[in-house]
Structure formats: C-alpha cells, structure tokens
Coordinates of C-alpha atoms and ligand atoms in Angstrom, one line a residue:
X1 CA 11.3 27.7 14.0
X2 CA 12.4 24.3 13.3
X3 CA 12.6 20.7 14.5
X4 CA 16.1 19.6 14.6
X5 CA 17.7 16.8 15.3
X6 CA 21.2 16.5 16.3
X7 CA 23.1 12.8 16.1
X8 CA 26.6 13.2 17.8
X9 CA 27.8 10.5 19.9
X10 CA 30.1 13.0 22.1
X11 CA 28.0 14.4 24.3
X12 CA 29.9 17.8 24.7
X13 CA 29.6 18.2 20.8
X14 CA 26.0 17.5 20.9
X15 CA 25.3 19.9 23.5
X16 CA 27.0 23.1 22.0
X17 CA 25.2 22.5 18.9
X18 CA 22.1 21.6 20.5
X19 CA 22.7 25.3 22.6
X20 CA 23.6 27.2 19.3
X21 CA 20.5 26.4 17.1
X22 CA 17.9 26.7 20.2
X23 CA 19.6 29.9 20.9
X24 CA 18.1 30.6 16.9
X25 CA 14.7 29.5 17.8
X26 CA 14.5 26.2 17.0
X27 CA 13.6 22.9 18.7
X28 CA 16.2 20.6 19.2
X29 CA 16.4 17.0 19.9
X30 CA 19.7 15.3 20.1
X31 CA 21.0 11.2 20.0
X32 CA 24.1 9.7 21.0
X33 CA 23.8 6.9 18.2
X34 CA 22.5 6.4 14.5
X35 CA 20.3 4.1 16.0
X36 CA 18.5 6.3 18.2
X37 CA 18.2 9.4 16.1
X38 CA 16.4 7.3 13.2
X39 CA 14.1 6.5 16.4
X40 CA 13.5 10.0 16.9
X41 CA 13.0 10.6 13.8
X42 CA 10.5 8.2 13.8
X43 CA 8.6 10.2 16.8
X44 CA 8.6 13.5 15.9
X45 CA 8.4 15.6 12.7
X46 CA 11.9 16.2 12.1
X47 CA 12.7 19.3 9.6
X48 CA 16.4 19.1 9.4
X49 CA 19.5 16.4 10.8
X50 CA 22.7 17.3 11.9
X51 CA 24.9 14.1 11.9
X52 CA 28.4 13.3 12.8
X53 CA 30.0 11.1 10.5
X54 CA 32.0 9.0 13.0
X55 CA 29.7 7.2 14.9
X56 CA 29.9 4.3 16.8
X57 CA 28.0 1.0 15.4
X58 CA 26.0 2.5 12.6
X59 CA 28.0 5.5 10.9
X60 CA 26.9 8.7 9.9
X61 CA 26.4 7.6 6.5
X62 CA 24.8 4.7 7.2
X63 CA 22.4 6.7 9.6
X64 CA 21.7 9.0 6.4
X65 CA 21.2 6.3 4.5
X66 CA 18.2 4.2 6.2
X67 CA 16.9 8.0 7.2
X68 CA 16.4 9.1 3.7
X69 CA 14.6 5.8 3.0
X70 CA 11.9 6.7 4.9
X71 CA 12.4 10.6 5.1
X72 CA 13.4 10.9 1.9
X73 CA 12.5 15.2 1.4
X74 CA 14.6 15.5 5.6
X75 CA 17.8 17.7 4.6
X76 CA 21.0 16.1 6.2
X77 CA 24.0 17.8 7.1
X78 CA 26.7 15.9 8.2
X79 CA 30.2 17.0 10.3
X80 CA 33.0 15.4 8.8
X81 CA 36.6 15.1 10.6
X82 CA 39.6 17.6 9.5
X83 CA 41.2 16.7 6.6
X84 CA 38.2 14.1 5.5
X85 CA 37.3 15.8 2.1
X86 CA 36.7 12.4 0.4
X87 CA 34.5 11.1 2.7
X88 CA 32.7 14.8 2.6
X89 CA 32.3 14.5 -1.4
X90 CA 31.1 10.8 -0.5
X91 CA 28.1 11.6 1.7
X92 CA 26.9 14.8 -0.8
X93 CA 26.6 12.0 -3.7
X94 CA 24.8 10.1 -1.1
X95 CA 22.4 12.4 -1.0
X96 CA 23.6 14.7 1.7
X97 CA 22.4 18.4 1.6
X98 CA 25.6 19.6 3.0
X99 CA 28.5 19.0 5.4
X100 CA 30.5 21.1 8.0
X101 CA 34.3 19.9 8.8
X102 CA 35.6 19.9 12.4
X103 CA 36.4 21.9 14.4
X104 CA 32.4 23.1 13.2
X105 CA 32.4 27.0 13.0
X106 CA 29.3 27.9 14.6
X107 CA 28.5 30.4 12.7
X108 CA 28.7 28.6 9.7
X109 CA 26.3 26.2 11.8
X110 CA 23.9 28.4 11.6
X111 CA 23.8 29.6 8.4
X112 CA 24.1 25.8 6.9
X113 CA 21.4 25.0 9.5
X114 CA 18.8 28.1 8.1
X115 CA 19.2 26.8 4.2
X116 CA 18.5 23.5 5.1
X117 CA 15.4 24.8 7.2
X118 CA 14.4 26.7 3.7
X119 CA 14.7 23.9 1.9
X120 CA 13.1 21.9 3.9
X121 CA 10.1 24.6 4.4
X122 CA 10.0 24.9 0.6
X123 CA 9.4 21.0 0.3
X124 CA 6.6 21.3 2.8
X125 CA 5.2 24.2 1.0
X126 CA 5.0 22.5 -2.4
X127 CA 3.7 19.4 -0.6
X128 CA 1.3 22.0 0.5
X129 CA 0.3 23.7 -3.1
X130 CA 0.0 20.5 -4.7
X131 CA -2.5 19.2 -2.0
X132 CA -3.9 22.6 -2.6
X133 CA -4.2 22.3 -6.6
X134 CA -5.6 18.8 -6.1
X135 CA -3.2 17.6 -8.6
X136 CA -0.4 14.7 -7.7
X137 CA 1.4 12.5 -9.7
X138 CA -0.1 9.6 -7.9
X139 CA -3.7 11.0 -9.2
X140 CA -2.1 11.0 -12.4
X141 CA -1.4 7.6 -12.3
X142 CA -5.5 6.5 -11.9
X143 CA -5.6 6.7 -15.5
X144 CA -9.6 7.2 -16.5
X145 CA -12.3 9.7 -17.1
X146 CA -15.5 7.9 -16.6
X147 CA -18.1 9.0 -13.7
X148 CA -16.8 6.2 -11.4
X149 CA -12.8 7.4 -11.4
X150 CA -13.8 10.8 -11.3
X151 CA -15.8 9.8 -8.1
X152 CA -13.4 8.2 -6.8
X153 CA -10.4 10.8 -6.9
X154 CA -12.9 13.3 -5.6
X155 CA -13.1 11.1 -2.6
X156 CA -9.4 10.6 -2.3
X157 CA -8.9 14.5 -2.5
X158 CA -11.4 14.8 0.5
X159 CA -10.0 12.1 2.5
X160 CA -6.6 12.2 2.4
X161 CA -6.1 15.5 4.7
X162 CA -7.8 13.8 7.7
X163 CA -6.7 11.2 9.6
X164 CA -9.6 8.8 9.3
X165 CA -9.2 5.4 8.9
X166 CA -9.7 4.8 4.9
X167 CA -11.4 0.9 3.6
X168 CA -11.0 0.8 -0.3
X169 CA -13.7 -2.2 -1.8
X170 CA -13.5 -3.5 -5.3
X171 CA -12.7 -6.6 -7.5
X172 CA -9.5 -7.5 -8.0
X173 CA -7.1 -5.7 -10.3
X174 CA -9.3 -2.5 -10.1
X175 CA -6.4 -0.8 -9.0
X176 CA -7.6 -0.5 -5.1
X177 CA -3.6 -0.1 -4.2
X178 CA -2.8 2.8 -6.6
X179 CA -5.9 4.4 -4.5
X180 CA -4.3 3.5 -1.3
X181 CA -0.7 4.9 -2.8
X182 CA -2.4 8.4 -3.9
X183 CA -4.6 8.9 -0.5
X184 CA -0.9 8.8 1.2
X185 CA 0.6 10.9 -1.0
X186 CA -1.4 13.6 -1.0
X187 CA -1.8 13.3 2.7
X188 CA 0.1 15.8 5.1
X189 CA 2.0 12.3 6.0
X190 CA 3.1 12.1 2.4
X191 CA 7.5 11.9 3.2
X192 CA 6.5 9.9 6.7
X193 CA 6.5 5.9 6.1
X194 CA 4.1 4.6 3.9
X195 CA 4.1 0.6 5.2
X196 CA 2.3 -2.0 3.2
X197 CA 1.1 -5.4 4.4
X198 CA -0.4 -8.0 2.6
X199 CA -3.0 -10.1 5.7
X200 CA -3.2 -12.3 3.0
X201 CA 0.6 -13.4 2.1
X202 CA 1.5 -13.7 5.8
X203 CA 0.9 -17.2 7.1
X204 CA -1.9 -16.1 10.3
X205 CA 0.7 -17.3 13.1
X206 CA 3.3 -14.8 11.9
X207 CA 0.9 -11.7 11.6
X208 CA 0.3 -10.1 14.3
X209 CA 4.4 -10.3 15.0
X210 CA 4.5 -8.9 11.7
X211 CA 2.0 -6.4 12.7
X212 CA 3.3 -5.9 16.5
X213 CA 6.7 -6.9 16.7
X214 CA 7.8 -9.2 19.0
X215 CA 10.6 -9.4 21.6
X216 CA 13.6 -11.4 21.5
X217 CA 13.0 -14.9 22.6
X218 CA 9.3 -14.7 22.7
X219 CA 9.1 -17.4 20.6
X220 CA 10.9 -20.4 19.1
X221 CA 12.7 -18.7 15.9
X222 CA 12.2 -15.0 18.0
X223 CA 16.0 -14.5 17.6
X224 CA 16.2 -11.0 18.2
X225 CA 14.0 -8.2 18.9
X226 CA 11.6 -7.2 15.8
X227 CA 9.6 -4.0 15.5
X228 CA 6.1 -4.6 14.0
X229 CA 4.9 -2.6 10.7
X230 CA 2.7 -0.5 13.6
X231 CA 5.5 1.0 15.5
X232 CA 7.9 1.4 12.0
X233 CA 5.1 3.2 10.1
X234 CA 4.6 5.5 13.0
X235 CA 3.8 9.2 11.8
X236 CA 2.8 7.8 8.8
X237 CA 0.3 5.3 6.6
X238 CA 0.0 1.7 7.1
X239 CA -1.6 -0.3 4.3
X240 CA -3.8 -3.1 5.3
X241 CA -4.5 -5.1 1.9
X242 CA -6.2 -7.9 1.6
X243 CA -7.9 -7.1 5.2
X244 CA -10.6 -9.6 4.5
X245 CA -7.9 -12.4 5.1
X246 CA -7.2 -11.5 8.7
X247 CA -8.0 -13.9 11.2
X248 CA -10.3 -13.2 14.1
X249 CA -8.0 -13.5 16.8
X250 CA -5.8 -10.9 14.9
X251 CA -8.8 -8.8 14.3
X252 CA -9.5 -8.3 18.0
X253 CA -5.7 -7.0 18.8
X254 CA -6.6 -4.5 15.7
X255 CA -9.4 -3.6 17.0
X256 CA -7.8 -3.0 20.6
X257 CA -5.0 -0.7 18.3
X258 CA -7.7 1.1 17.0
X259 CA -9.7 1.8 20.6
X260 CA -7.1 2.8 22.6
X261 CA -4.1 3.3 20.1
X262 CA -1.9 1.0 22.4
X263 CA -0.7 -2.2 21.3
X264 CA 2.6 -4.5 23.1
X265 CA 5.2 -6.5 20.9
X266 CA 4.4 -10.3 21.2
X267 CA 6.4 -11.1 24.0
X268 CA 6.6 -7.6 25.6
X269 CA 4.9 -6.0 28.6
X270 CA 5.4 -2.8 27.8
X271 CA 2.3 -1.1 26.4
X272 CA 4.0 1.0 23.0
X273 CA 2.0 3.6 21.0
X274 CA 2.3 4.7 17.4
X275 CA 0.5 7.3 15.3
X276 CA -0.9 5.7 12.3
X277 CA -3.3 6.5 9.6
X278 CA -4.8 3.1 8.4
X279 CA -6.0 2.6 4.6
X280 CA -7.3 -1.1 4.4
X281 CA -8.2 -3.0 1.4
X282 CA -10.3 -5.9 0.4
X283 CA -11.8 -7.5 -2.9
X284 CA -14.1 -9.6 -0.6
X285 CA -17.3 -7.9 0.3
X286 CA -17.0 -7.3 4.1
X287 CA -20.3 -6.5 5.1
X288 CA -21.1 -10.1 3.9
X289 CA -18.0 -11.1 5.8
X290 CA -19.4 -9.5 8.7
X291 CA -22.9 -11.4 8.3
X292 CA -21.0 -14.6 8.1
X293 CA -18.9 -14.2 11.2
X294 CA -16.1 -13.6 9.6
X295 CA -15.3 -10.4 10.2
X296 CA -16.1 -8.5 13.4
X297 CA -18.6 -6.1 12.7
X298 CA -17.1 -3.8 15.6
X299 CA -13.9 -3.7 13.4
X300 CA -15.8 -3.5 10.7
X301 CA -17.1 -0.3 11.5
X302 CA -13.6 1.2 13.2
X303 CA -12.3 0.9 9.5
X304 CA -15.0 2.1 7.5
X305 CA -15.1 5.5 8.8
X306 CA -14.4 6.4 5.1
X307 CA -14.8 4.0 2.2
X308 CA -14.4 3.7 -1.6
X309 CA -15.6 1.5 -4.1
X310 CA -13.6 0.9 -7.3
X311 CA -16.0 0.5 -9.8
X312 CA -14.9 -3.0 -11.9
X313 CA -13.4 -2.1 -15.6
X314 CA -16.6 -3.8 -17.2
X315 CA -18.7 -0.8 -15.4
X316 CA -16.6 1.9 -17.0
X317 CA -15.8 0.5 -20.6
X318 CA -14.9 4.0 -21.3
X319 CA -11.8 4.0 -19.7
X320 CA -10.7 0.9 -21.5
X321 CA -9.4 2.9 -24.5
X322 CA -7.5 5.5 -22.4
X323 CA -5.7 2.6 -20.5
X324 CA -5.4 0.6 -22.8
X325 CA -2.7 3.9 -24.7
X326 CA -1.5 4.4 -21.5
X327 CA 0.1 1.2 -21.3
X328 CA 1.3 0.9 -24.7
X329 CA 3.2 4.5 -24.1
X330 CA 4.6 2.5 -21.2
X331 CA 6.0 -0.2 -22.8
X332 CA 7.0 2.0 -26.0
X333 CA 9.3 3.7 -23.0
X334 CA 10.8 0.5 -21.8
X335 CA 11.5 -0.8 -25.1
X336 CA 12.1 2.2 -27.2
X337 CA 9.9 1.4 -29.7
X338 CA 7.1 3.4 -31.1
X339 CA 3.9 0.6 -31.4
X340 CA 0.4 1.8 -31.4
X341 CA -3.2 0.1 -31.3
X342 CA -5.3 -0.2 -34.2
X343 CA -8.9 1.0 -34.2
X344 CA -10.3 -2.6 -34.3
X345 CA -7.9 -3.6 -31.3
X346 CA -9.4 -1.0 -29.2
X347 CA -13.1 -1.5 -30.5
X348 CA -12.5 -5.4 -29.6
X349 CA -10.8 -4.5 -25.9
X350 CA -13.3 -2.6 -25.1
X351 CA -15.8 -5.0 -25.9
X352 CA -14.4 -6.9 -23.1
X353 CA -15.7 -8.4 -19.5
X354 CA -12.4 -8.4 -18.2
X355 CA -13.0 -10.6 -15.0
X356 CA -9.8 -9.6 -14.2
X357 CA -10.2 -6.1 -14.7
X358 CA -7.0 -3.3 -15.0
X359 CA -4.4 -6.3 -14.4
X360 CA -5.7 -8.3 -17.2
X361 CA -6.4 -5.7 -19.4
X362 CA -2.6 -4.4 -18.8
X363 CA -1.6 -8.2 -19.3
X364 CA -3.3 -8.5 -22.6
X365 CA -1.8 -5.6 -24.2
X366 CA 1.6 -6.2 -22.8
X367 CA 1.1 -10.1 -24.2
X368 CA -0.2 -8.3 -28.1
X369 CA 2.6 -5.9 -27.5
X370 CA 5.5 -8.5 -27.7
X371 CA 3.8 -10.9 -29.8
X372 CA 3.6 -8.0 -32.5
X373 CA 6.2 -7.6 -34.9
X374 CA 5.5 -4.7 -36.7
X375 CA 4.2 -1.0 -35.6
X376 CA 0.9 -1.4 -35.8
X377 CA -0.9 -3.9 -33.5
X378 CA -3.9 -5.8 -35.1
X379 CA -7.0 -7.2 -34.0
X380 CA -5.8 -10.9 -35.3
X381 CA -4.0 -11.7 -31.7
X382 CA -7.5 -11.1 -29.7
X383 CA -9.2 -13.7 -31.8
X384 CA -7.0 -16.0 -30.8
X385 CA -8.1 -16.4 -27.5
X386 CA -5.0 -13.8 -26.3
X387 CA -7.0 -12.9 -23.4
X388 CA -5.9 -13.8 -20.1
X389 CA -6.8 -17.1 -18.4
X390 CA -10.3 -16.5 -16.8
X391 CA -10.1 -15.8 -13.1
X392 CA -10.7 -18.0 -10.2
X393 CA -14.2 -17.4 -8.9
X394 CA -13.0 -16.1 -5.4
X395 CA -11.7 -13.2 -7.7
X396 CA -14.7 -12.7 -10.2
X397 CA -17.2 -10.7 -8.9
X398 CA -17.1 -10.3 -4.8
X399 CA -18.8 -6.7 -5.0
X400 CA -21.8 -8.0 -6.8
X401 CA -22.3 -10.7 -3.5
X402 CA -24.3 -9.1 -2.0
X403 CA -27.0 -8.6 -5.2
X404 CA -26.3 -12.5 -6.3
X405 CA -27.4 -13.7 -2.7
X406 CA -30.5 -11.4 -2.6
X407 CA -31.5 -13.5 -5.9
X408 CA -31.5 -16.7 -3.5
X409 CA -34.1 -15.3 -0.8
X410 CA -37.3 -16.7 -0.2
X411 CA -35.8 -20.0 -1.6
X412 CA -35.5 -23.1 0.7
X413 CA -32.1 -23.5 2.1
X414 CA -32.0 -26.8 0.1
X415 CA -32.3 -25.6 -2.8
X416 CA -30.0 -22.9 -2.3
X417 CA -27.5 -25.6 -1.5
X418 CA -28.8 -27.4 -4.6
X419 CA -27.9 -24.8 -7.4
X420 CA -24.8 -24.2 -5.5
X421 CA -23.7 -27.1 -6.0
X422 CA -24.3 -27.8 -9.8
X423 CA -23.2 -23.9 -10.6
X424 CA -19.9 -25.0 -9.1
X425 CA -19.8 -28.3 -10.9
X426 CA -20.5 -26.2 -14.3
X427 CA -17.8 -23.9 -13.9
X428 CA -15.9 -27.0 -13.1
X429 CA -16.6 -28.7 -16.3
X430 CA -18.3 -31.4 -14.1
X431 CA -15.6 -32.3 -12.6
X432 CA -16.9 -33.7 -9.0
X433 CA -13.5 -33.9 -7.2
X434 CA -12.5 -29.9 -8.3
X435 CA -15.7 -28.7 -7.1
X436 CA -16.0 -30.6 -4.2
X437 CA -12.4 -28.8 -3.2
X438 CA -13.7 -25.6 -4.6
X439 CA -16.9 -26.1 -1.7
X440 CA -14.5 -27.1 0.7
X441 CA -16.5 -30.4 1.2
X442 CA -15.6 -34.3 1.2
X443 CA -16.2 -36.1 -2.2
X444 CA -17.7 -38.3 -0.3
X445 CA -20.2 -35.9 0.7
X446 CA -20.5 -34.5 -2.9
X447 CA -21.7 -37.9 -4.1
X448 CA -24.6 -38.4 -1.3
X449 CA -25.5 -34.6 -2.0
X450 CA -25.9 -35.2 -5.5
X451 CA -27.5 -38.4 -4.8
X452 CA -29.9 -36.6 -2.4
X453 CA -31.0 -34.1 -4.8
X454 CA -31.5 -36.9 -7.8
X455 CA -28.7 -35.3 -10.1
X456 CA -27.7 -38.0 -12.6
X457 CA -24.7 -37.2 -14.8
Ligands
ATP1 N1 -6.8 3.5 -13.1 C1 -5.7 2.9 -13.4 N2 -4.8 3.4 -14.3 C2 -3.7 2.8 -14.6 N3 -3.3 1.6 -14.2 C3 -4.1 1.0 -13.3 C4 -5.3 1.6 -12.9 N4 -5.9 0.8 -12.0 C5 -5.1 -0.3 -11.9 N5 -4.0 -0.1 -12.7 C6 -2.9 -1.1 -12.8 O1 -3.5 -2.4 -12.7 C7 -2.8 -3.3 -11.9 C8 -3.6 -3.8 -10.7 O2 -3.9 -2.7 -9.9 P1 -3.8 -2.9 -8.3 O3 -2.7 -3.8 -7.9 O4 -3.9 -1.5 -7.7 O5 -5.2 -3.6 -8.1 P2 -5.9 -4.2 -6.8 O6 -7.3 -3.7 -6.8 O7 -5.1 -3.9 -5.6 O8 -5.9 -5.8 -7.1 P3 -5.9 -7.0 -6.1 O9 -7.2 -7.0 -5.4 O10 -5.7 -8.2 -7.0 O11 -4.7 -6.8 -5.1 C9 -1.5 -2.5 -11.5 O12 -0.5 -2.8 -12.4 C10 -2.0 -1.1 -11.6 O13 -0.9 -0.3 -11.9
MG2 MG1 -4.0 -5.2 -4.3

C-alpha cells in the first residue's frame, strides 16, 4: 500500500484513476492544479505522483519540477496527450520516472504505478539501511577522528531518528551547520524539506514574516501572499542558525510554535499548523544569554531538549592534519592538479590557535594552495603571516564565557567594569573611539570612565 497522489485538472480523469489504484490498495489523494498537489505533497507523505501534463497555470512539468526540488527521491509519472512523444522524451530528461499517453490504459496504470511504488519502497529502504549502518555521506563529510568528533556523530546518530528539537553550541567555523545538515539526513525526514534560516541575516522586522508568512496586504510592501519557512518546511527540518540573534518579541511567537504547534501568517486569522523538526544553532553561549535577558529561558529550554557542543579546532589539534588533506584533495579536484602538504606545513598548522577554527583553517590552505607554484607546498608561506586575519572578538571564544566570567566573581562590579574596559582598549591597540564602539558606549563616557578609574595613557 501506497500514498498516491494524482494531479489532473479534469475531474472525470482524476477520478477513474483515483478509483483504479484504490481498487489496488493504495491511498489516493488527488488535485485539480499543480499548485495544489505540491500542497499536498507538502501535507502528507507522498510515495508516488501521477501528473497530467496539460495543466492549467502551472504545467505538469513545471509541477515536476518545483516537486522534485523538495521531494527529490518522489517517482513522477506523467500522462502525456496522443501523439505528444517529444514532450514525453522532454519530461523523462527532466527527471520523470515514466509517462503514460492518452487515452491512459489502465492496466498499464497499474503496472507503471507498482514500479514506481518499488522504486520508491526501495529508496525508503536504503534510506532505512544507511540509518541502520550508521553510515551517511553527510557523516562522511565531519571530517576528524579525535574524542570530541567522535562524540559528536555518536550524538547525531542517536538524535536524528526522533523528533526532538536539536540546539548545536560552538565557536564559529566549528562546522555547527555540517552537524545540522547530517542530523537531517540521516533522519526519517531526510527527502522532506530541509529549510535554513539565518535569525541573524534577516533584519528583526522582516523575521517573523520570514518565519510565518504573511498575507497579502498585511503590510506596506506585503504584495502578495507569502508562506513562512514554518509552513514550507512542513514534514521536514527547519534550521534555526544563528538563534542567539532573535529578538524577544520573535522568541515569544517561537515559543507559542513550539507549545501548541500553531502559528498564523502576519496578517492572517487563521490559526495554520505545520510538522517541523527544529535544529537551532548558535556560537553565542545561550545560557549566559538567558542570564542576561536576552534570551527567554522558557525557549531556552523548549530547544535544548537535545544539544551538542562542537568542540573548537584548538581542542582537537589532531584533526588538524586530517582536514587539513582533506581540503587539499578538494581543491586538487577542482583544479586538476595533484599538490600535497609538506611535513613542516602540517607540523606548523597544527601548531595553530585557529580563532577562527575549520573556516580559517580551510582558508589558509586554500590561500597556500594558490599561492604555490609547484607540487609540493612549503612551510615558507605560514611564516609570512599567511594566516587569516584574527577574528572579531564576538567570534573568538563564546563557549569559554561562561569559565572567563567565573574568573571575575567575588570582584567589585567596578573593577570588573575597570579591566573590561582596558582589555578592550588592548585589543584595540588603544584606540579609545574603536573600543568605545566595541562597548557600545559614548566616547564621551569612555573618557570620564577612564578618568574615574585614573588610567593615564
Ligand atoms: N569536521 C569538518 N570536516 C570538514 N569540513 C568542516 C568540518 N567542520 C567545518 N568544516 C568546514 O568549515 C567551514 C565552516 O563550517 P560551518 O559553516 O558548518 O561552521 P559554523 O559552526 O556553522 O560557523 P558559523 O558559526 O560561523 O556559522 C565550512 O566550509 C565547512 O564545510
Ligand atoms: Mg553557521
């Protein structure tokens, strides 16, 4: 038994078909319009489509198209006029698993209707095994072998069957979305949407439409209805990154998502639903977030049913060789060329800090990479200050907050306040006017603090 989905817009057509393949056992749901079928398939599992290719508005191919985007492993056969061979040839390069021509034979229905079914049982069952073995490409791509990796992709394994909300932690450039991109795929909702949003990109008045939708005309610029990433990743993942960024206001209609799974367009009175299996991810340290108001602890906990740390690079120099090959077989790939790392390279990478940890690591070699000439690439470029650019302090060590504020307790608060100050105005060279915008303060207010605390040049 399978769930079909049949996309004619003549309704007679639709319902012989529909009759046929329930009369085989299946489930069958059926749309008059490429619009609504891709909204069914949006609802409900689908296993197979049947699709004519003459539709009104959005064609059959069209349909197919925008289906396989976000179904990609959903077999599509598609019913093609009489006499329409080129357009039939057409939708088979497009992708299409096979198509019937009119007047349909319905016994040829059938049996086009089964294989497709097999197919798409088989795809299932592989998803299955591979869940099964543990192994997945997008494992494979968390290059590393040290304690903290293999932690962590013991966690994704155990997390990504369920359904619980997922919140990965970790400095920037640990690689906290190629976690988020392996718990979906090896998740039963692996072939669903995967949706990712970035809370920090999106200026704050535009994300909860974002997240929501809104309705035509809700607002000024609201030309036409918009679905939110909620309703279009329904049945599937949605990818929270840079969660830390969200405003409160938007963190209480989360929240409210998360309660009651109910959440309207902007604009809209309608209450909507949408199954969703959330994976958030921040390089701020949200528990601190929380103590400082800035985060809502009730959220807070809603999203941390399950969470991972990525351990920073500089805690698992082992795996600094390893990625460092793995990039350079990369870019021998893109540029068919065959360049390796010398000894004293690797001994000198992995000697490293890196602040910014995988992405500045995969920078530096990328940057050695094209600046080397010949096969072998030398130490000489490293000496040379080929590192990246350090990183911003927001960026350098969030996940260590929480120890660097316990070093402060049992201080005054003014002298907290004091050594605040004149660490910033170090890492700003001394610089008054950078730091003060660094501390979000006045200069004004930067020279009477520095006055108060006796701090002469
Ligand atoms: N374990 C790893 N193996 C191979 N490549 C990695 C690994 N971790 C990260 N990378 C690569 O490093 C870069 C940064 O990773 P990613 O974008 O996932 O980091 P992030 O933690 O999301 O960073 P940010 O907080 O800045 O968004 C990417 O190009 C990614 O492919
Ligand atoms: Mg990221």
């Amino acid at each position: 038994m399978a769930n079909l989905l049949v996309i004619d817009d003549n309704l007679t057509n639709r319902e012989t078909y529909a009759d046929v393949l329930s009369g085989e056992g299946h489930i069958v749901l059926t749309a008059g319009s490429g619009e609504e079928g891709l909204a069914k398939m949006g609802a409900a599992a689908i296993d197979a489509v049947l699709c004519d290719l003459k539709l009104p508005n959005l064609d059959g191919l069209a349909t197919m198209e925008l289906g396989r985007e976000k179904f990609a492993k959903v077999p599509w056969i598609l019913i093609t006029g009489h006499g329409n061979e080129e357009t039939a040839v057409a939708a088979i390069k497009q992708g299409a698993f096979n198509y019937l021509t009119k007047p349909v034979d319905l016994a040829r229905l059938k049996a086009t209707v089964e294989s497709a079914v097999r197919l798409a049982d088989a795809n299932r069952e592989n998803r299955q095994l591979r869940r099964e073995l543990g192994y997945d490409e997008a494992l494979a791509r968390i290059v590393g072998t040290s304690a903290g990796v293999r932690q962590v992709k013991q966690i994704i394994r155990q997390v990504a069957a369920s359904d619980a909300p997922v919140l990965i932690e970790g400095e920037s450039g640990t690689g906290k979305e190629l976690v988020a991109d392996a718990i979906h795929a090896l998740s039963k909702r692996s072939g669903r949407p995967y949706i990712k949003i970035n809370c920090g990109a999106i200026p704050h008045d535009l994300l909860e439409s974002e997240l929501f939708g809104h309705e035509r005309g809700s607002f000024t610029g609201a030309v036409a209805l918009k679905k939110g990433k909620f309703e279009v990743s329904d049945t599937g993942s949605l990818f929270l990154d840079e969660i830390g960024e969200m405003p409160l206001d938007s963190q209480v209609k989360l929240l409210r998502v998360l309660q009651d799974g109910s959440f309207t367009r902007i604009g809209g009175t309608q209450p909507m639903s949408a199954d969703v299996r959330l994976i958030c991810a921040t390089n701020r340290n949200l528990k601190t977030e929380v103590l400082a108001n800035r985060f809502r602890m009730d959220l807070y906990f809603r999203l941390n049913v399950v969470s991972i740390t990525v351990p920073p690079l500089r805690d698992r120099r082992e795996d600094i060789p390893l990625l460092a090959q793995a990039f350079i077989e990369r870019l021998n790939l893109r540029h068919g060329q065959h360049k390796e790392l010398s000894d004293g390279v690797l001994q000198m990478l992995r000697r490293q800090d890196w602040p910014g940890n995988i992405r500045e690591l995969e920078n530096t070699v990328e940057k050695l990479y094209v600046l080397t000439p010949g096969k072998v690439i030398e130490a000489d470029g490293l000496a040379h200050g080929l590192t990246s650019e350090p990183m911003p302090a927001a960026a350098r060590a969030p996940v260590d907050a929480d120890e660097a504020v316990r070093l402060l307790v049992g201080l005054p608060m003014d002298e907290v306040e004091r050594r605040l100050i004149l660490a910033t105005l170090e890492r700003c060279g001394g610089n008054k006017s950078k730091a003060a915008r660094q501390l979000q303060i006045g200069l004004k207010t930067m020279y009477r603090k520095l006055e108060t605390y006796g701090v002469k040049e």
